[in-house]
Amino acid sequence: MEQEKERAILVGLQHSNLTDEVFYTSLKELESLADTAGAEVIATLTQKRPSADRVTYIGKGKVDELKAAIEELTPDLIIFDGELSPIQQRNLENLLDTKIIDRTALILDIFALRAKSREGILQVELARLQYKLPRLTGKGMELSRQGGGIGSRGAGEQKLEMDRRHIRRRIDEIKSHMETVQRTRELHRAQRKRTGIPVVSLVGYTNAGKSSLFNKMYSILGNSAVEQVEAENKLFKTLDTTTRKLELESGWEFLLSDTVGFIQNLPHKLVTAFRSTLEETVQADLLLHVIDSSSANRDEQIQTVEDVLEELDALDRPTLKVYNKTDLLEIMPYLGTDGVAVSAATGAGIQQLVDKMEAILFAHSKVYTMRIPYQEAEIMSRLHRLGELIEKRELEEFWEVQVRLSDEDFGRHKAEIEAFLI
Ligand SMILES: Nc1nc2c(ncn2[C@@H]2O[C@H](COP(=O)(O)OP(=O)(O)OP(=O)(O)O)[C@@H](O)[C@H]2O)c(=O)[nH]1
Ligand SMILES: [Mg+2]
């Protein structure tokens, strides 16, 4: 299975509104992405220019320099840290006679390798088709010329060997399928609302430790016999959303979701393709924004995540900032009122996190234990409707129930409820 690594040259263009810091961070991230996609980076070329060249993205002199580097190093592909227009890409391919991909294509490639669920695979296929459509010449000849490897792997790729008309039809097909899936999801969400179990979603920059935290919380609160999600030091390790039910000591339950990570310059088209998944995930009762507090780019990553949340209309959701990987820190970050310091690796701080979650999720409700005689079936059905029934035992003459009720509902039905409290 182990394949020979494709050797890559990276090219970065620093235009005038990019500071050194932003530029080099992005290049470093491109290198991680290339590594995640299975490439070996053999050289990096950079250029400062006020803006990209319309025809070849980088300037003519740089193209010559790149040509010389290609002759000397014979790379398998060149990866540009930016979005190449279809014309720039074609021109560069003709001039350099080497496979050229950009940041978007690289991320799409990683996504294609990672997608496992049927929906995930379809979303990636949609994003790729939308990316490739304007890049097709004739009947897609240039794509077959590229051969396999990075930029053209994963499910759905063979389908790209189609002409424009087929691609458009396939795009419509996937879109309408996704709409159906979304409707089903909305139904499920409504059902979940009715059962009253709150939903908590992990969001955050890719590699922040969301899946590790998911697993840690699960092993502390849940049944650790159930399979864990995969966590690894790779970008976009998680693509599909996993949701599990967890129970707190107090008996309260919530659903916890782990999902795809965010990244700066997440290409636009990808956001569209993943929007329905993300929208669903962020409309939770509580968001845990997981932060790699050991990262040198911590603040930029926090900002990126908040930008994406804003784009998804989720800035108003109750959110806790979860500063993860604190085992790697010597100085603790400033937490503020909505921050918690944890380590998914050691388990430190997880209990404080859970306490804070509990305080937010169940702030305005309490659990009541009641005994309800069997002839009061109407009260039982009302309790079912109003609250979350945590436990229900059938004893000789009555049901004994534990039910969580909001303070508001309790107030409204106080007399009735108090009559049955034990
Ligand atoms: N030292 C340390 N490493 C951690 C901690 N949490 C996660 N990691 C490591 O960070 C890497 C990324 O962890 P994941 O849990 O896969 O991160 P993620 O946010 O799910 O990443 P994506 O799914 O790619 O978005 C792994 O190598 C983890 O072992 C922590 O608290 N301390
Ligand atoms: Mg993950």
CSV table of N, CA and C and ligand atoms in Angstrom, one decimal, residues 205-212 231-238 261 324-325 327-328 343-345, ligand 1:
chain,number,residue,atom,x,y,z
A,205,TYR,N,-10.0,25.0,15.0
A,205,TYR,CA,-9.0,24.9,13.9
A,205,TYR,C,-8.6,23.5,13.7
A,206,THR,N,-8.2,23.1,12.5
A,206,THR,CA,-7.8,21.8,12.2
A,206,THR,C,-6.5,21.5,13.1
A,207,ASN,N,-6.5,20.3,13.7
A,207,ASN,CA,-5.4,19.8,14.5
A,207,ASN,C,-5.4,20.4,15.9
A,208,ALA,N,-6.5,21.1,16.3
A,208,ALA,CA,-6.5,21.7,17.7
A,208,ALA,C,-6.7,20.7,18.8
A,209,GLY,N,-7.2,19.5,18.4
A,209,GLY,CA,-7.4,18.4,19.4
A,209,GLY,C,-8.8,18.1,19.7
A,210,LYS,N,-9.7,18.4,18.7
A,210,LYS,CA,-11.2,18.2,18.9
A,210,LYS,C,-11.5,16.7,19.1
A,211,SER,N,-10.9,15.9,18.2
A,211,SER,CA,-11.2,14.5,18.3
A,211,SER,C,-10.6,13.9,19.6
A,212,SER,N,-9.4,14.4,19.9
A,212,SER,CA,-8.8,13.9,21.2
A,212,SER,C,-9.6,14.2,22.4
A,231,ALA,N,-7.8,10.3,16.1
A,231,ALA,CA,-7.1,11.6,16.3
A,231,ALA,C,-5.7,11.4,15.8
A,232,GLU,N,-5.2,12.3,15.1
A,232,GLU,CA,-3.8,12.2,14.7
A,232,GLU,C,-3.2,13.6,14.3
A,233,ASN,N,-1.9,13.6,14.3
A,233,ASN,CA,-1.2,14.9,14.0
A,233,ASN,C,-1.2,15.2,12.5
A,234,LYS,N,-2.4,15.2,12.0
A,234,LYS,CA,-2.5,15.5,10.5
A,234,LYS,C,-3.6,16.5,10.4
A,235,LEU,N,-3.5,17.3,9.3
A,235,LEU,CA,-4.6,18.3,9.1
A,235,LEU,C,-5.8,17.6,8.5
A,236,PHE,N,-6.9,18.1,8.9
A,236,PHE,CA,-8.2,17.5,8.4
A,236,PHE,C,-8.3,16.0,8.6
A,237,LYS,N,-7.9,15.5,9.8
A,237,LYS,CA,-8.0,14.1,10.1
A,237,LYS,C,-9.5,13.7,10.1
A,238,THR,N,-10.3,14.6,10.7
A,238,THR,CA,-11.7,14.3,10.8
A,238,THR,C,-12.5,15.0,9.6
A,261,GLY,N,-12.4,20.3,10.9
A,261,GLY,CA,-11.8,21.5,11.4
A,261,GLY,C,-11.8,22.6,10.4
A,324,ASN,N,-6.8,24.0,24.8
A,324,ASN,CA,-6.3,22.6,24.9
A,324,ASN,C,-4.8,22.6,24.8
A,325,LYS,N,-4.2,21.4,25.0
A,325,LYS,CA,-2.8,21.1,24.9
A,325,LYS,C,-2.0,22.0,26.0
A,327,ASP,N,-0.8,21.0,28.5
A,327,ASP,CA,0.4,20.2,29.0
A,327,ASP,C,1.7,20.7,28.3
A,328,LEU,N,1.6,21.3,27.2
A,328,LEU,CA,2.8,21.7,26.5
A,328,LEU,C,3.2,23.2,26.9
A,343,SER,N,-6.2,19.6,29.0
A,343,SER,CA,-5.4,18.9,28.2
A,343,SER,C,-6.1,17.6,27.8
A,344,ALA,N,-6.4,17.4,26.6
A,344,ALA,CA,-7.0,16.1,26.1
A,344,ALA,C,-6.0,15.0,26.3
A,345,ALA,N,-4.7,15.3,26.4
A,345,ALA,CA,-3.8,14.2,26.5
A,345,ALA,C,-3.7,13.7,27.9
B,1,LIG,N1,0.4,17.4,23.9
B,1,LIG,C1,-0.9,17.3,23.5
B,1,LIG,N2,-1.2,16.9,22.3
B,1,LIG,C2,-2.5,16.9,22.0
B,1,LIG,C3,-3.6,17.2,22.9
B,1,LIG,N3,-4.7,17.1,22.3
B,1,LIG,C4,-4.5,16.7,21.0
B,1,LIG,N4,-3.2,16.5,20.8
B,1,LIG,C5,-2.5,16.0,19.6
B,1,LIG,O1,-2.8,16.9,18.6
B,1,LIG,C6,-2.9,16.2,17.3
B,1,LIG,C7,-4.3,16.5,16.7
B,1,LIG,O2,-5.3,16.0,17.5
B,1,LIG,P1,-6.8,15.7,16.9
B,1,LIG,O3,-7.6,15.3,18.1
B,1,LIG,O4,-6.7,14.8,15.7
B,1,LIG,O5,-7.1,17.1,16.3
B,1,LIG,P2,-8.5,17.6,15.6
B,1,LIG,O6,-8.8,19.0,16.0
B,1,LIG,O7,-9.5,16.6,15.7
B,1,LIG,O8,-7.9,17.7,14.1
B,1,LIG,P3,-8.7,17.6,12.7
B,1,LIG,O9,-9.7,16.4,12.8
B,1,LIG,O10,-7.6,17.3,11.7
B,1,LIG,O11,-9.4,18.9,12.4
B,1,LIG,C8,-2.8,14.8,17.7
B,1,LIG,O12,-1.4,14.4,17.4
B,1,LIG,C9,-3.0,14.7,19.1
B,1,LIG,O13,-2.4,13.6,19.8
B,1,LIG,C10,-3.1,17.7,24.2
B,1,LIG,O14,-3.9,18.0,25.1
B,1,LIG,N5,-1.8,17.7,24.4
